[in-house]
Amino acid sequence: LEAGAARAREDGVTKGTLAKQSRSWDIWLEFLERTGHADDPLLEDLDQVGRLRMCGAFMHAKRRGDLGSRRSAQQVLAGTARSALDNVAATFVAHHHPSPIADGLGNVHRDIRRQTSGYKRVDPPREHERALQPVVFRNRLRKARHPRAKARAQLLGGALFWGLRSCEYTYVRPGDRKTRPIQVKDLVFMAGKTVLPHDHPLLAYADTLTINFGDQ
């Protein structure tokens, strides 16, 4: 029963999340070895203040690029350093230990929040990718000749407007992500207040279309 419960807990987390936590834990073990705490991965010999200081030092080492297989003289962004620490804290909790970065109320400790904020203040501004212009999607729709091409162009425009995330309308391997691609069954056509079946002869004259994004 206990083994089954453990498997169910693992199934409740995506493979990508588990992989990230595992990589962060490996980096944490490397950090502990370098700081002389290799025999105490869960910091059971330290009090709360000591654990908090170790966590702050770990995040700073990650920030400087001192840890991991891809060490670099260039520091990583605040979000990357903080994510590594959050993953380590999650592993503590998974081993039935309190989070080493939580305060007495269960929130992230003020010291960790301030350290993260300090990193963000000196981080370079985020470089956003330029979006495709709407004319690209209109042009694809205009050039579509056969029904299938027109349907793809229309769905692509709908995905642009509604989904705005590629995982909503492209293939994702089962078990890797929570979100699944849109399927035909997720499209509901209506004429007034009447739902039109997908094989209805007047489907093209529907007034509204509702898209259900399942398994969010």
mmCIF file of C-alpha atoms in Angstrom:
data_model
loop_
_atom_site.group_PDB
_atom_site.id
_atom_site.type_symbol
_atom_site.label_atom_id
_atom_site.label_comp_id
_atom_site.label_asym_id
_atom_site.label_seq_id
_atom_site.Cartn_x
_atom_site.Cartn_y
_atom_site.Cartn_z
ATOM 1 C CA LEU A 1 0.000 0.000 0.000
ATOM 2 C CA GLU A 2 2.783 2.400 0.859
ATOM 3 C CA ALA A 3 4.545 1.660 -2.445
ATOM 4 C CA GLY A 4 1.312 2.253 -4.333
ATOM 5 C CA ALA A 5 0.769 5.535 -2.541
ATOM 6 C CA ALA A 6 4.315 6.609 -3.408
ATOM 7 C CA ARG A 7 3.749 5.796 -7.081
ATOM 8 C CA ALA A 8 0.510 7.775 -7.050
ATOM 9 C CA ARG A 9 2.329 10.796 -5.617
ATOM 10 C CA GLU A 10 4.925 10.548 -8.375
ATOM 11 C CA ASP A 11 2.184 10.319 -10.992
ATOM 12 C CA GLY A 12 0.755 13.546 -9.598
ATOM 13 C CA VAL A 13 3.848 15.445 -10.766
ATOM 14 C CA THR A 14 4.947 15.741 -14.397
ATOM 15 C CA LYS A 15 8.172 14.089 -15.523
ATOM 16 C CA GLY A 16 9.604 17.494 -16.355
ATOM 17 C CA THR A 17 9.107 18.713 -12.785
ATOM 18 C CA LEU A 18 10.678 15.587 -11.316
ATOM 19 C CA ALA A 19 13.670 15.945 -13.637
ATOM 20 C CA LYS A 20 14.199 19.565 -12.597
ATOM 21 C CA GLN A 21 14.033 18.638 -8.923
ATOM 22 C CA SER A 22 16.498 15.815 -9.457
ATOM 23 C CA ARG A 23 18.996 18.091 -11.222
ATOM 24 C CA SER A 24 18.706 20.711 -8.490
ATOM 25 C CA TRP A 25 19.230 18.074 -5.811
ATOM 26 C CA ASP A 26 22.400 16.870 -7.524
ATOM 27 C CA ILE A 27 23.688 20.444 -7.502
ATOM 28 C CA TRP A 28 22.706 20.747 -3.837
ATOM 29 C CA LEU A 29 24.725 17.636 -2.985
ATOM 30 C CA GLU A 30 27.684 19.093 -4.840
ATOM 31 C CA PHE A 31 27.332 22.300 -2.832
ATOM 32 C CA LEU A 32 27.180 20.391 0.462
ATOM 33 C CA GLU A 33 30.295 18.438 -0.403
ATOM 34 C CA ARG A 34 32.186 21.644 -1.126
ATOM 35 C CA THR A 35 31.022 23.210 2.138
ATOM 36 C CA GLY A 36 31.729 20.201 4.362
ATOM 37 C CA HIS A 37 28.139 19.027 4.889
ATOM 38 C CA ALA A 38 28.076 16.051 2.536
ATOM 39 C CA ASP A 39 27.003 13.698 5.347
ATOM 40 C CA ASP A 40 23.932 15.773 6.198
ATOM 41 C CA PRO A 41 21.953 16.419 2.980
ATOM 42 C CA LEU A 42 18.803 17.400 4.874
ATOM 43 C CA LEU A 43 20.739 19.628 7.299
ATOM 44 C CA GLU A 44 19.372 17.833 10.325
ATOM 45 C CA ASP A 45 22.381 18.882 12.411
ATOM 46 C CA LEU A 46 21.627 22.586 11.903
ATOM 47 C CA ASP A 47 18.959 24.741 13.465
ATOM 48 C CA GLN A 48 16.476 26.766 11.426
ATOM 49 C CA VAL A 49 18.776 29.766 11.164
ATOM 50 C CA GLY A 50 21.669 27.578 10.032
ATOM 51 C CA ARG A 51 19.553 25.885 7.382
ATOM 52 C CA LEU A 52 18.357 29.238 6.124
ATOM 53 C CA ARG A 53 21.921 30.533 5.828
ATOM 54 C CA MET A 54 23.000 27.435 3.937
ATOM 55 C CA CYS A 55 20.100 27.868 1.542
ATOM 56 C CA GLY A 56 20.995 31.503 0.947
ATOM 57 C CA ALA A 57 24.602 30.520 0.269
ATOM 58 C CA PHE A 58 23.464 27.790 -2.113
ATOM 59 C CA MET A 59 21.318 30.196 -4.085
ATOM 60 C CA HIS A 60 24.217 32.636 -4.317
ATOM 61 C CA ALA A 61 26.581 29.903 -5.512
ATOM 62 C CA LYS A 62 24.042 28.946 -8.161
ATOM 63 C CA ARG A 63 23.670 32.607 -9.053
ATOM 64 C CA ARG A 64 27.423 32.976 -9.608
ATOM 65 C CA GLY A 65 27.572 29.883 -11.808
ATOM 66 C CA ASP A 66 29.770 27.960 -9.365
ATOM 67 C CA LEU A 67 27.697 24.761 -9.414
ATOM 68 C CA GLY A 68 26.646 22.117 -11.885
ATOM 69 C CA SER A 69 28.177 20.610 -14.988
ATOM 70 C CA ARG A 70 27.815 23.871 -16.900
ATOM 71 C CA ARG A 71 29.824 26.176 -14.679
ATOM 72 C CA SER A 72 30.238 29.654 -16.050
ATOM 73 C CA ALA A 73 31.842 32.926 -15.072
ATOM 74 C CA GLN A 74 28.605 34.624 -16.089
ATOM 75 C CA GLN A 75 26.002 34.754 -13.357
ATOM 76 C CA VAL A 76 22.562 33.275 -13.949
ATOM 77 C CA LEU A 77 19.327 35.181 -13.636
ATOM 78 C CA ALA A 78 17.472 35.538 -10.355
ATOM 79 C CA GLY A 79 14.683 33.215 -11.485
ATOM 80 C CA THR A 80 17.119 30.426 -12.321
ATOM 81 C CA ALA A 81 18.888 30.632 -8.975
ATOM 82 C CA ARG A 82 15.618 30.804 -7.062
ATOM 83 C CA SER A 83 14.104 27.890 -8.985
ATOM 84 C CA ALA A 84 17.061 25.699 -8.028
ATOM 85 C CA LEU A 85 16.531 26.553 -4.365
ATOM 86 C CA ASP A 86 12.772 26.011 -4.598
ATOM 87 C CA ASN A 87 13.391 22.576 -6.086
ATOM 88 C CA VAL A 88 15.710 21.711 -3.208
ATOM 89 C CA ALA A 89 13.100 22.875 -0.697
ATOM 90 C CA ALA A 90 10.505 20.715 -2.464
ATOM 91 C CA THR A 91 12.791 17.703 -2.060
ATOM 92 C CA PHE A 92 13.060 18.406 1.674
ATOM 93 C CA VAL A 93 9.263 18.360 1.890
ATOM 94 C CA ALA A 94 9.079 15.188 -0.197
ATOM 95 C CA HIS A 95 11.281 13.539 2.459
ATOM 96 C CA HIS A 96 8.872 14.660 5.186
ATOM 97 C CA HIS A 97 11.067 17.497 6.406
ATOM 98 C CA PRO A 98 9.946 21.105 6.773
ATOM 99 C CA SER A 99 10.950 23.468 4.018
ATOM 100 C CA PRO A 100 14.327 25.005 4.919
ATOM 101 C CA ILE A 101 13.314 28.353 3.413
ATOM 102 C CA ALA A 102 9.941 28.739 5.146
ATOM 103 C CA ASP A 103 9.214 31.055 8.047
ATOM 104 C CA GLY A 104 7.006 30.286 11.034
ATOM 105 C CA LEU A 105 3.856 30.983 9.005
ATOM 106 C CA GLY A 106 4.794 28.657 6.167
ATOM 107 C CA ASN A 107 5.689 31.464 3.757
ATOM 108 C CA VAL A 108 9.029 31.913 2.025
ATOM 109 C CA HIS A 109 11.342 33.536 4.554
ATOM 110 C CA ARG A 110 11.948 37.256 4.281
ATOM 111 C CA ASP A 111 15.697 36.757 3.839
ATOM 112 C CA ILE A 112 15.188 34.569 0.775
ATOM 113 C CA ARG A 113 12.635 36.971 -0.682
ATOM 114 C CA ARG A 114 14.966 39.929 -0.200
ATOM 115 C CA GLN A 115 17.917 38.052 -1.652
ATOM 116 C CA THR A 116 15.857 37.188 -4.727
ATOM 117 C CA SER A 117 14.688 40.788 -5.076
ATOM 118 C CA GLY A 118 18.287 41.983 -4.848
ATOM 119 C CA TYR A 119 19.246 39.745 -7.753
ATOM 120 C CA LYS A 120 16.306 40.911 -9.851
ATOM 121 C CA ARG A 121 17.251 44.561 -9.418
ATOM 122 C CA VAL A 122 20.601 44.073 -11.124
ATOM 123 C CA ASP A 123 19.487 41.515 -13.706
ATOM 124 C CA PRO A 124 19.400 42.740 -17.309
ATOM 125 C CA PRO A 125 15.920 43.415 -18.722
ATOM 126 C CA ARG A 126 14.239 40.418 -20.226
ATOM 127 C CA GLU A 127 14.509 40.161 -23.994
ATOM 128 C CA HIS A 128 11.105 39.264 -25.381
ATOM 129 C CA GLU A 129 10.772 37.428 -28.658
ATOM 130 C CA ARG A 130 9.094 39.435 -31.358
ATOM 131 C CA ALA A 131 5.640 38.143 -32.189
ATOM 132 C CA LEU A 132 4.481 37.351 -35.704
ATOM 133 C CA GLN A 133 2.405 40.145 -37.169
ATOM 134 C CA PRO A 134 -1.333 39.458 -37.654
ATOM 135 C CA VAL A 135 -0.830 39.954 -41.389
ATOM 136 C CA VAL A 136 1.052 36.615 -41.456
ATOM 137 C CA PHE A 137 -2.009 34.758 -40.231
ATOM 138 C CA ARG A 138 -4.370 36.679 -42.498
ATOM 139 C CA ASN A 139 -2.114 35.927 -45.445
ATOM 140 C CA ARG A 140 -2.148 32.207 -44.650
ATOM 141 C CA LEU A 141 -5.918 32.232 -44.482
ATOM 142 C CA ARG A 142 -6.191 34.155 -47.754
ATOM 143 C CA LYS A 143 -3.885 31.735 -49.594
ATOM 144 C CA ALA A 144 -5.602 28.600 -48.307
ATOM 145 C CA ARG A 145 -7.246 26.835 -51.246
ATOM 146 C CA HIS A 146 -8.651 23.438 -50.261
ATOM 147 C CA PRO A 147 -10.901 22.854 -47.215
ATOM 148 C CA ARG A 148 -8.207 21.239 -45.083
ATOM 149 C CA ALA A 149 -5.793 24.133 -45.596
ATOM 150 C CA LYS A 150 -8.553 26.600 -44.750
ATOM 151 C CA ALA A 151 -9.403 24.676 -41.581
ATOM 152 C CA ARG A 152 -5.744 24.684 -40.507
ATOM 153 C CA ALA A 153 -5.443 28.401 -41.179
ATOM 154 C CA GLN A 154 -8.603 29.140 -39.201
ATOM 155 C CA LEU A 155 -7.482 26.977 -36.268
ATOM 156 C CA LEU A 156 -4.081 28.622 -36.322
ATOM 157 C CA GLY A 157 -5.708 32.029 -36.083
ATOM 158 C CA GLY A 158 -7.914 30.799 -33.257
ATOM 159 C CA ALA A 159 -4.926 29.400 -31.411
ATOM 160 C CA LEU A 160 -3.137 32.730 -31.807
ATOM 161 C CA PHE A 161 -6.080 34.642 -30.406
ATOM 162 C CA TRP A 162 -7.183 32.291 -27.641
ATOM 163 C CA GLY A 163 -4.339 30.011 -26.678
ATOM 164 C CA LEU A 164 -1.231 32.150 -27.128
ATOM 165 C CA ARG A 165 0.804 29.130 -26.008
ATOM 166 C CA SER A 166 2.132 26.510 -28.403
ATOM 167 C CA CYS A 167 1.309 23.630 -26.063
ATOM 168 C CA GLU A 168 -2.398 24.433 -26.487
ATOM 169 C CA TYR A 169 -2.479 23.489 -30.160
ATOM 170 C CA THR A 170 0.608 21.400 -30.899
ATOM 171 C CA TYR A 171 1.547 17.836 -29.993
ATOM 172 C CA VAL A 172 2.869 17.187 -26.497
ATOM 173 C CA ARG A 173 4.061 13.745 -25.435
ATOM 174 C CA PRO A 174 1.609 12.124 -22.992
ATOM 175 C CA GLY A 175 2.772 12.369 -19.402
ATOM 176 C CA ASP A 176 5.221 15.191 -20.043
ATOM 177 C CA ARG A 177 2.845 18.099 -19.597
ATOM 178 C CA LYS A 178 -0.438 18.745 -17.861
ATOM 179 C CA THR A 179 -1.912 20.621 -20.801
ATOM 180 C CA ARG A 180 -3.070 18.529 -23.766
ATOM 181 C CA PRO A 181 -3.542 19.765 -27.351
ATOM 182 C CA ILE A 182 -6.970 20.867 -28.509
ATOM 183 C CA GLN A 183 -9.107 18.057 -29.929
ATOM 184 C CA VAL A 184 -12.187 18.111 -32.130
ATOM 185 C CA LYS A 185 -14.365 17.266 -29.138
ATOM 186 C CA ASP A 186 -13.229 20.529 -27.484
ATOM 187 C CA LEU A 187 -14.951 22.635 -30.178
ATOM 188 C CA VAL A 188 -18.598 23.502 -29.507
ATOM 189 C CA PHE A 189 -20.528 25.251 -32.296
ATOM 190 C CA MET A 190 -23.732 27.093 -31.454
ATOM 191 C CA ALA A 191 -26.498 28.802 -33.388
ATOM 192 C CA GLY A 192 -28.159 31.064 -30.894
ATOM 193 C CA LYS A 193 -28.634 28.848 -27.843
ATOM 194 C CA THR A 194 -28.639 25.592 -29.818
ATOM 195 C CA VAL A 195 -25.564 23.370 -29.914
ATOM 196 C CA LEU A 196 -24.817 22.147 -33.434
ATOM 197 C CA PRO A 197 -23.343 18.646 -33.825
ATOM 198 C CA HIS A 198 -20.110 18.491 -35.776
ATOM 199 C CA ASP A 199 -21.892 16.707 -38.641
ATOM 200 C CA HIS A 200 -24.692 19.300 -38.871
ATOM 201 C CA PRO A 201 -25.196 20.498 -42.486
ATOM 202 C CA LEU A 202 -25.370 24.134 -41.336
ATOM 203 C CA LEU A 203 -22.297 23.977 -39.103
ATOM 204 C CA ALA A 204 -20.536 26.658 -41.160
ATOM 205 C CA TYR A 205 -23.285 29.115 -40.221
ATOM 206 C CA ALA A 206 -22.831 28.807 -36.457
ATOM 207 C CA ASP A 207 -22.945 32.074 -34.527
ATOM 208 C CA THR A 208 -20.360 31.196 -31.885
ATOM 209 C CA LEU A 209 -17.576 28.715 -31.283
ATOM 210 C CA THR A 210 -16.436 27.709 -27.792
ATOM 211 C CA ILE A 211 -12.997 26.143 -27.313
ATOM 212 C CA ASN A 212 -12.386 24.068 -24.200
ATOM 213 C CA PHE A 213 -8.756 23.934 -23.061
ATOM 214 C CA GLY A 214 -8.740 20.669 -21.160
ATOM 215 C CA ASP A 215 -6.496 19.402 -18.370
ATOM 216 C CA GLN A 216 -5.028 22.767 -17.430
#
